[in-house]
Every structure is written in C-alpha cells, then in structure tokens.
C-alpha cells in the first residue's frame, strides 16, 4: 500500500509563501502553491518599474520556474474564494483542495479609508499592473504637457502628488522628482523643468515614522534637495479627477498616487477568528490561529505581537523569517504546546531617496548618503530571485547611473489619463 503523503497548501507566492515553499521543497509532503498571478514579485523594487527604471521581467519570476526540479510542488494560478477550517479544504474557481497544513501568506491590499472610489483616480502600488498604470500615467502626462507648450492648463500635468510618507511613498517621490525634473527633461523641447512639482503628503508629523527620527529628518532634507515638497500633518479630504484637497487647499493635478494605507484581504474572514482593526489575523506565538494548530497566517496578513507587545511591521524580512519558521514547525511535526515561539531578528531598515541618497539603520548603526545607497543596492540585488534578474538589474542601475537615462519609457496603452 502506498504511503499517504500529508498535504500542505500555501496561499500566496510572495515573500512569506515562497520562503515556506523553499524550506519545504525537499520534504516528503505534497505541496500546492496558489496565487492569483503566475509569478513571484520583488515588491521593494516595484516603484522602479513605475518610474521607468526597470522592466517588469527584471523583478519578477514565474513561480513554476522556481520549483521546476521539485516534483512534490505544484502551482495553481487561481484565487481562493473560501476556507473551510473544520473540513480542511480551500475552495478555488472550479475545485476544492484538501490540506493537512495551511499557510496563508496573502499580503495586504490598498486601503482608501472608506473611499473606494478614489482608487480609480489614485492608484496604489502592489502589483506589476499597478506599476505599469502609474508609469504610463506619468509618461502620458509629460506628453500632454509637451503638446500644451506652456499654455493654460499645463500645470496639472506637471504636478505629481504622492499620498503617504512611508517607504513606498518616499521612494516614489524621490524617483519621480528625478525623472520629472532631471532625467527626462532633455528629451522634451517645450517643458520647463522648473514648472514640475512633486508633492508628498503625510498625515503624521514626519515621514518614515517607523524609522529613527534622525533618519526621518535626513530623508526629508534629501527629498527637498531633489525638489520634492513635503507636506506634514495633513489628511487628504477629497480626491477628484484633476485635484487633491487637503484642509482648505486644493492642488490641481492629473497625477495622484496612493501610498497611504493597507488592509488585509477579506478572505481571512473565512477563518472565523479574532482580527485587529486592519483586518489582520491575531495569531499565536507560533503563527497559528486560535484552536487550529495546523493553520498559519504569516507576513502582512498576520497581527503578531512580540514579547514586548509590539506589532511586527509589514515588511519582507518578517514574512521571510516567518515562512522559514512555519516550515520548520511542520517538518518537526510538533504540537502547539511544544513549539518554540517565533522570534523576529530585526536586521535593520533601508530606504532610498534617490541617486546616491539613502538612509539606513543596521543593528543600531545609523548612516545615510552614498554608503547607505550602496548598501541598499547590494541588499536588494542579493534578495532578488534568480541570477538572471540580479545581473539585469545591476546592469540597468549602472547604465542609469552613468547615462542619467531611464530606458523603459514605452507607452503601450495600459493606462489612460482621467
């Protein structure tokens, strides 16, 4: 009689899901990875696709290609519609998949704070499609400004507003300022670079609020040197097709990018367990959910409190470490009470502001400038999936640095200006 193999279902092919799958790939289990796309995406560099510095293929890799040699792993490009935790199966478009262990690495989605209609006007940045939409909005606006040739109405095409001063918002603001004020201006004949405006709006008292205050201040100074106007302590009140309103001020713009909020996917409600205000699942110290030691939620979708009661941040290193941890638990087949609690090893924070400008905190050491930028570059190259991607990204960066040109500037109809 053939030996029964336990089944592991991993929902999500991001950092957490991929980390768990890689740790389990040589195990005796049958593993199914389910994701809405067919690729693993390196999200930290997604903003560079949005700003024409990299192409989509540079930062993504088909999940099937990653596990070609692992016959115990199958990949399904599909969406999980519901989870039956008692009968141990997930439901996809045309079938049910049973599991002995379930790992949910779903990430988060954009949150517009009760204003979902804003999404069509102010796209966020989570997927390759989001990046292409933003890229083409930027490029189309520059083309419209070129046609208007300094006539009335040109300002709204040369004004770029980013809502949210976290890492994504800061990196986008710096990159857009670089291309809109410097890199691409030599290609246009009728646009005055001095008329371009990049505005970063943050609701709290400082940008990069999860970073040390000294580094937040340095990042703000660097952004302002790049020509970015940073507005603090202001909440967006209204967004229209060609404007943003904050308090009693209206900013006319055709380019609004949302980087202000996240919320967990509604699928997690299928677990019928406790959640926090953002919809993240309150997990145990072993990343399992209450009363179900075989179901784990990791990464951004999990609300995990460390020993000091602090919520772990929604960053890639947390998801990667949790993925490896959960895989180890499954391999050891230890019961919930016998498991060593998960401990996050915080190796630091990095954020880039622009060319040769970045901030870093690594194990208590704070630094900025060129060395921080080189450190940021090295770390991101190191964590990219695939040797080919690493080489291509490095080559693009070297080319961009030397020539001051962003080469991925094609408009192919993915986006339309409102």
XYZ file of C-alpha atoms in Angstrom:
418
model
C 0.000 0.000 0.000
C 1.338 3.422 -0.945
C 2.271 5.646 1.968
C -0.117 8.566 2.497
C 1.601 11.900 1.989
C 0.474 14.854 4.034
C -0.696 17.837 2.030
C 0.409 21.425 2.532
C -1.430 24.279 0.843
C 0.334 27.642 0.614
C -1.846 30.565 -0.428
C 0.279 33.428 -1.735
C 3.506 33.409 -3.727
C 5.047 36.484 -2.132
C 7.975 36.599 0.284
C 6.345 34.556 3.054
C 4.778 31.895 0.854
C 7.890 31.480 -1.269
C 10.116 31.270 1.812
C 7.955 28.489 3.287
C 7.828 26.587 -0.013
C 11.596 26.749 -0.479
C 12.145 25.423 3.040
C 9.724 22.546 2.347
C 10.717 21.699 -1.228
C 12.787 18.647 -0.278
C 10.236 17.353 2.224
C 8.079 14.226 1.762
C 4.907 16.350 1.666
C 2.687 17.206 -1.287
C 2.726 20.993 -1.616
C 0.314 23.188 -3.556
C 1.032 26.886 -4.055
C -1.968 29.015 -5.031
C -1.570 32.580 -6.258
C -3.672 34.958 -8.358
C -0.648 35.592 -10.588
C 1.867 33.155 -12.050
C 4.910 34.977 -10.708
C 6.790 35.888 -7.571
C 7.222 39.656 -7.396
C 10.057 41.507 -5.692
C 7.883 44.317 -4.356
C 10.640 46.539 -2.884
C 11.687 47.446 -6.436
C 8.185 47.815 -7.838
C 8.438 51.601 -7.679
C 11.333 51.414 -10.161
C 9.048 49.767 -12.712
C 6.539 52.559 -12.045
C 9.216 55.179 -12.731
C 10.668 53.562 -15.871
C 13.971 52.486 -14.326
C 13.318 48.727 -14.607
C 11.078 46.469 -16.666
C 8.567 44.010 -15.134
C 10.666 40.968 -16.038
C 13.599 42.367 -14.039
C 11.825 41.981 -10.696
C 9.514 39.016 -11.255
C 9.950 35.310 -11.921
C 7.403 32.585 -12.729
C 6.699 30.541 -9.605
C 6.725 27.332 -11.636
C 10.238 28.128 -12.867
C 11.484 28.450 -9.295
C 10.293 24.928 -8.425
C 10.823 23.126 -11.746
C 13.044 20.484 -10.143
C 10.723 19.854 -7.181
C 8.147 17.291 -8.273
C 6.306 17.429 -4.933
C 5.328 21.061 -5.579
C 2.529 22.090 -7.903
C 1.418 25.631 -8.669
C -2.118 26.801 -9.369
C -2.787 30.251 -10.774
C -6.151 30.821 -9.166
C -7.925 32.645 -6.386
C -9.065 31.096 -3.119
C -12.698 32.027 -2.558
C -13.265 30.435 0.844
C -11.610 28.326 3.527
C -13.304 25.515 5.438
C -11.160 25.153 8.541
C -13.182 22.288 10.032
C -13.197 20.079 6.928
C -9.707 21.208 5.926
C -10.072 22.418 2.373
C -9.811 25.629 0.370
C -12.153 26.401 -2.491
C -10.810 27.771 -5.773
C -12.646 28.571 -9.010
C -13.648 25.035 -10.002
C -12.487 22.670 -7.269
C -11.673 22.103 -3.623
C -8.160 21.396 -2.391
C -7.724 19.481 0.863
C -4.920 20.194 3.296
C -3.301 18.861 6.420
C -1.445 22.139 6.898
C -2.478 25.532 5.550
C -0.128 28.513 5.253
C -1.793 31.826 4.436
C 0.665 34.398 3.096
C -1.829 36.746 1.489
C -0.166 40.105 1.985
C -2.345 43.216 2.057
C -4.330 45.357 -0.351
C -4.803 49.112 -0.661
C -6.983 50.820 1.922
C -8.677 54.076 0.950
C -10.198 54.612 4.391
C -13.785 54.165 3.310
C -13.374 55.941 -0.040
C -13.027 53.062 -2.551
C -13.982 55.379 -5.424
C -10.598 57.085 -5.047
C -8.790 54.004 -6.335
C -9.620 54.700 -9.999
C -8.102 58.172 -9.732
C -5.265 57.488 -7.284
C -3.821 54.022 -7.994
C -1.709 52.298 -5.376
C 1.385 50.197 -5.928
C 1.058 46.485 -5.128
C 1.261 44.621 -8.448
C 3.059 44.800 -11.778
C -0.139 46.051 -13.357
C -0.298 48.857 -10.778
C 3.272 49.815 -11.657
C 2.521 49.877 -15.390
C -0.580 52.011 -14.838
C 1.410 54.531 -12.784
C 4.308 54.529 -15.256
C 2.033 55.298 -18.163
C 0.139 57.996 -16.257
C 3.479 59.717 -15.642
C 4.660 59.359 -19.245
C 1.308 60.396 -20.718
C 1.240 63.497 -18.528
C 4.660 64.549 -19.794
C 3.479 64.009 -23.371
C 0.355 66.122 -22.732
C 2.479 68.867 -21.203
C 4.744 68.824 -24.254
C 1.729 69.303 -26.550
C 0.307 72.165 -24.473
C 3.607 74.037 -24.840
C 3.297 76.237 -21.754
C -0.353 77.066 -22.353
C -3.041 77.348 -19.682
C -3.697 74.008 -18.005
C -0.180 72.642 -18.289
C 0.476 72.800 -14.524
C -1.837 69.920 -13.623
C 0.109 67.611 -15.950
C 3.425 68.624 -14.387
C 2.248 68.221 -10.789
C 2.707 64.803 -9.159
C 1.108 64.096 -5.778
C 2.019 61.072 -3.662
C -0.233 60.405 -0.667
C 1.575 58.634 2.181
C 5.049 59.147 3.607
C 6.073 55.552 4.276
C 8.924 53.821 2.403
C 6.889 53.368 -0.802
C 5.754 56.994 -0.860
C 9.217 58.342 -0.116
C 10.935 56.192 -2.739
C 8.297 57.055 -5.338
C 8.569 60.776 -4.615
C 12.342 60.730 -4.981
C 12.239 58.684 -8.182
C 9.507 60.809 -9.800
C 11.369 64.002 -8.909
C 14.465 62.579 -10.549
C 12.755 61.705 -13.839
C 10.376 64.682 -13.988
C 12.930 67.328 -13.087
C 16.159 65.869 -14.481
C 16.354 62.557 -16.349
C 13.664 63.014 -18.998
C 13.703 66.764 -19.431
C 16.443 66.679 -22.062
C 14.083 64.654 -24.296
C 11.363 67.324 -24.308
C 11.504 70.687 -26.068
C 8.524 72.548 -24.640
C 8.568 71.621 -20.940
C 10.244 73.843 -18.391
C 11.669 71.551 -15.691
C 11.245 74.317 -13.121
C 7.471 74.056 -13.534
C 7.310 70.407 -12.487
C 6.120 69.847 -8.936
C 6.396 66.695 -6.832
C 4.376 66.829 -3.613
C 4.449 64.226 -0.824
C 1.546 64.397 1.634
C 1.850 62.692 5.034
C -0.801 62.713 7.745
C 1.590 62.429 10.703
C 4.336 64.717 11.972
C 7.124 63.044 9.978
C 7.780 60.778 7.021
C 9.135 57.255 7.567
C 7.594 57.198 11.038
C 8.841 53.650 11.745
C 12.454 54.791 11.315
C 14.552 56.661 13.895
C 13.630 60.356 13.964
C 17.105 61.464 12.904
C 16.874 59.389 9.717
C 13.353 60.643 9.012
C 14.625 64.213 9.186
C 17.553 63.360 6.897
C 15.201 61.751 4.371
C 13.006 64.868 4.363
C 16.013 67.100 3.755
C 17.225 64.887 0.893
C 13.776 64.844 -0.712
C 13.599 68.623 -0.551
C 17.019 68.840 -2.204
C 15.575 66.764 -5.054
C 12.789 69.331 -5.356
C 10.042 67.434 -3.515
C 7.632 69.484 -1.416
C 6.858 67.558 1.773
C 3.551 68.399 3.479
C 3.165 67.004 7.017
C 0.220 66.768 9.427
C -2.292 66.943 6.592
C -5.008 64.404 5.750
C -6.413 64.162 2.234
C -10.040 65.292 2.402
C -11.100 64.770 -1.195
C -9.759 63.443 -4.490
C -11.180 64.373 -7.888
C -10.220 63.610 -11.470
C -7.798 66.535 -11.538
C -7.304 67.672 -7.948
C -6.487 66.770 -4.350
C -7.947 68.709 -1.429
C -6.193 68.961 1.922
C -7.797 71.141 4.601
C -8.715 74.352 2.746
C -6.164 73.928 -0.055
C -6.777 72.400 -3.483
C -3.858 71.022 -5.516
C -4.576 70.766 -9.239
C -3.038 67.593 -10.651
C -3.637 64.762 -13.082
C -1.146 62.535 -11.266
C -2.159 61.153 -7.876
C -0.518 58.045 -6.430
C -1.768 56.353 -3.264
C 0.742 55.006 -0.738
C -1.157 55.758 2.450
C -2.829 52.643 3.781
C -3.174 48.875 3.708
C -5.756 46.375 4.846
C -5.837 42.585 4.964
C -7.824 40.619 2.339
C -11.441 39.777 3.146
C -10.699 36.053 2.600
C -9.302 35.946 6.134
C -12.837 36.300 7.484
C -13.336 32.663 6.420
C -11.154 31.683 9.373
C -13.762 32.942 11.869
C -11.059 34.005 14.267
C -10.060 37.234 16.013
C -8.717 40.116 13.924
C -7.355 43.596 14.547
C -8.836 46.838 13.182
C -6.944 46.478 9.887
C -8.397 43.008 9.309
C -5.173 41.165 10.146
C -5.468 37.847 11.948
C -4.405 37.751 15.593
C -2.025 34.799 15.607
C -0.399 32.791 18.382
C 3.321 32.912 19.123
C 3.822 30.028 16.686
C 1.963 31.941 13.906
C -1.012 29.556 14.120
C -4.590 30.711 14.592
C -6.623 30.114 17.737
C -7.686 26.457 18.194
C -6.181 25.369 14.865
C -2.511 24.492 15.202
C -2.322 23.343 11.563
C -3.358 26.712 10.074
C -0.798 29.508 9.931
C -1.030 33.152 8.888
C 2.266 34.885 8.130
C 3.564 38.183 6.781
C 1.466 41.317 6.328
C -1.838 39.485 6.896
C -0.809 38.464 10.433
C -1.068 40.554 13.570
C 1.868 39.184 15.565
C 2.867 40.782 18.863
C 6.433 40.273 20.035
C 7.464 39.688 23.648
C 7.268 43.429 24.342
C 3.758 43.642 22.936
C 4.849 45.461 19.774
C 3.221 44.642 16.436
C 5.726 43.298 13.927
C 5.978 45.556 10.852
C 4.619 44.525 7.473
C 7.996 44.169 5.779
C 9.582 41.431 3.689
C 12.109 40.213 6.312
C 9.284 39.419 8.752
C 7.420 37.376 6.132
C 10.583 35.545 5.041
C 11.547 34.600 8.596
C 8.013 33.510 9.458
C 7.849 31.370 6.317
C 11.026 29.522 7.287
C 9.838 29.194 10.888
C 6.468 27.672 9.953
C 8.151 25.252 7.538
C 10.431 24.093 10.355
C 7.426 23.532 12.649
C 5.708 21.417 10.014
C 8.824 19.357 9.352
C 9.269 18.691 13.069
C 5.543 17.906 13.450
C 5.461 19.338 16.932
C 2.190 20.031 18.678
C 1.302 23.622 19.535
C 2.419 23.482 23.177
C 5.805 22.026 22.224
C 6.726 24.692 19.691
C 9.405 27.299 20.315
C 7.792 30.747 19.801
C 8.707 32.728 16.712
C 11.289 35.450 17.307
C 11.917 38.118 14.710
C 15.553 39.015 14.113
C 15.455 42.674 13.097
C 18.451 43.266 10.859
C 17.643 46.917 10.210
C 15.861 49.280 7.851
C 16.828 50.751 4.494
C 15.163 53.334 2.270
C 16.417 55.107 -0.826
C 15.547 58.704 -1.619
C 17.252 58.962 -4.995
C 20.544 58.533 -6.779
C 23.355 58.223 -4.197
C 20.895 59.180 -1.444
C 19.554 56.692 1.107
C 19.139 56.151 4.829
C 19.982 53.038 6.812
C 19.745 51.614 10.306
C 21.516 48.296 10.743
C 21.689 46.829 14.248
C 21.693 50.232 15.907
C 24.112 51.835 13.455
C 22.537 54.781 11.628
C 24.032 56.217 8.446
C 22.990 57.940 5.240
C 24.280 59.179 1.902
C 26.288 57.291 -0.697
C 27.346 54.411 1.555
C 23.738 53.839 2.648
C 22.682 53.897 -1.017
C 25.348 51.325 -1.957
C 24.261 49.157 0.985
C 20.633 49.447 -0.118
C 21.602 48.471 -3.675
C 23.650 45.455 -2.565
C 20.926 44.125 -0.246
C 18.236 44.409 -2.910
C 20.378 42.678 -5.537
C 21.142 39.915 -3.034
C 17.483 39.174 -2.287
C 16.262 39.169 -5.890
C 15.130 35.744 -7.094
C 17.179 34.400 -9.996
C 20.731 35.028 -11.181
C 19.470 36.479 -14.469
C 17.362 39.083 -12.661
C 20.281 40.105 -10.465
C 22.544 40.639 -13.472
C 19.899 42.577 -15.408
C 19.007 44.868 -12.522
C 22.652 45.568 -11.759
C 23.298 46.359 -15.437
C 20.282 48.695 -15.600
C 21.381 50.525 -12.459
C 24.906 51.003 -13.754
C 23.540 52.256 -17.089
C 21.112 54.638 -15.368
C 23.826 55.960 -13.071
C 26.297 56.631 -15.889
C 23.913 57.959 -18.545
C 21.266 59.511 -16.256
C 18.673 57.906 -18.528
C 15.701 55.682 -17.692
C 15.343 53.367 -20.665
C 11.945 51.734 -20.050
C 9.787 54.590 -21.347
C 7.355 52.909 -23.717
C 3.664 53.815 -23.697
C 1.681 50.746 -24.737
C -1.868 51.590 -23.729
C -2.055 50.160 -20.205
C -3.268 53.422 -18.708
C -5.318 56.428 -19.664
C -5.279 59.867 -18.095
C -8.581 60.756 -16.491
